[in-house]
Amino acid sequence: MIVTNKKHKFVSESLSGELKKHAKKFQEENQEYLQASIKNNTYDEAYTKLVSDAVIQSYDVMNAWENISCDEIGGMTPLEYFASLNAISDIIDLITAFEVENSSIIPNGLAKHLKDNGDKFLDDLVSMLNAIELDEQKCIKYGQKAIIHAAEIIANEKLIDPLFKIISQMENQKTDANTLTTVMNAVQAIGEPAVERIISTIDSSDKKGQIYRFLLVSLARIGANNKSDYYYNILKKYFKESEYKFIEANALGVYGDRRALPAIRGYIEKYAHKISKWEYTQLRQVLLQFGGMVKDFDTYFSTVKDNE
């Protein structure tokens, strides 16, 4: 993907340079510890905190960068440059530039400008989403990803139909995880107004494959932010109706309700002779997440031949 707007290109490359300098400094200061952790496979709490701190610091670097004046953009700071963009097409082009240079990291100032002016940009964004056609592999390209990323930031319910028009083009055997994650993140950002459409799409599907899995997890994540028996009961319903229950068990884990523990344990106890070791590992993660016991199941699955 080639970025042709010189100012967009400068801004995205400038941020990329700052983040790379920060990453290099972090690696140099912590090289021995990081190498030892990787070699010994010891990703402990200290390692997690170190990496988490590095991510937080990278956002501090980005926020500082937003306030540095640059001759290449007319003496403006990046924050002022973002505020000068009055057309959604310009913003989409700049988001595309950031996706190319910075692995989809969008500066806070640009996201705020887009969010604050969401009503002004909404109709044009709806048209852009409606015009998206997935490629032969049923995946999105950079420019399309930027449009969907903008939809995630604005998160207006008028974007639901265009987003599900994109979902309707997906195929389980072709669409990649990047495409699914990008679109589902936008759906999740809209939240409860999208729930009815998620459920109707699930109910009209064969309830199999990665598209179903992503839809179910999206429902669970929205539910996790809006806890009620409604979400628990519908997720439990899908669990009960499913033949292979690890997708639904994972969604219950994402939702985070310990009431699901007896149902998952009961399923394993009843069908242990049919469950593959791979499926058990998926269910086991959910049991552990809920604080459930797994020792008895671990013993059983360590001694039996795999159920393929």
Coordinates of C-alpha atoms in Angstrom, one line a residue, residues 1 92 95-97 99-100 139-148:
M1 CA 0.0 0.0 0.0
I92 CA -9.4 7.6 6.2
I95 CA -5.6 6.2 9.2
T96 CA -4.4 4.0 6.3
A97 CA -1.0 5.6 6.5
E99 CA -1.9 1.2 9.6
V100 CA 0.9 0.8 7.1
C139 CA -10.6 -10.4 3.2
I140 CA -10.2 -6.7 3.6
K141 CA -7.4 -4.5 2.2
Y142 CA -5.6 -1.6 3.9
G143 CA -7.9 1.2 2.8
Q144 CA -11.0 -0.8 3.7
K145 CA -9.5 -1.6 7.1
A146 CA -9.1 2.1 7.7
I147 CA -12.8 2.7 7.0
I148 CA -13.8 0.0 9.4

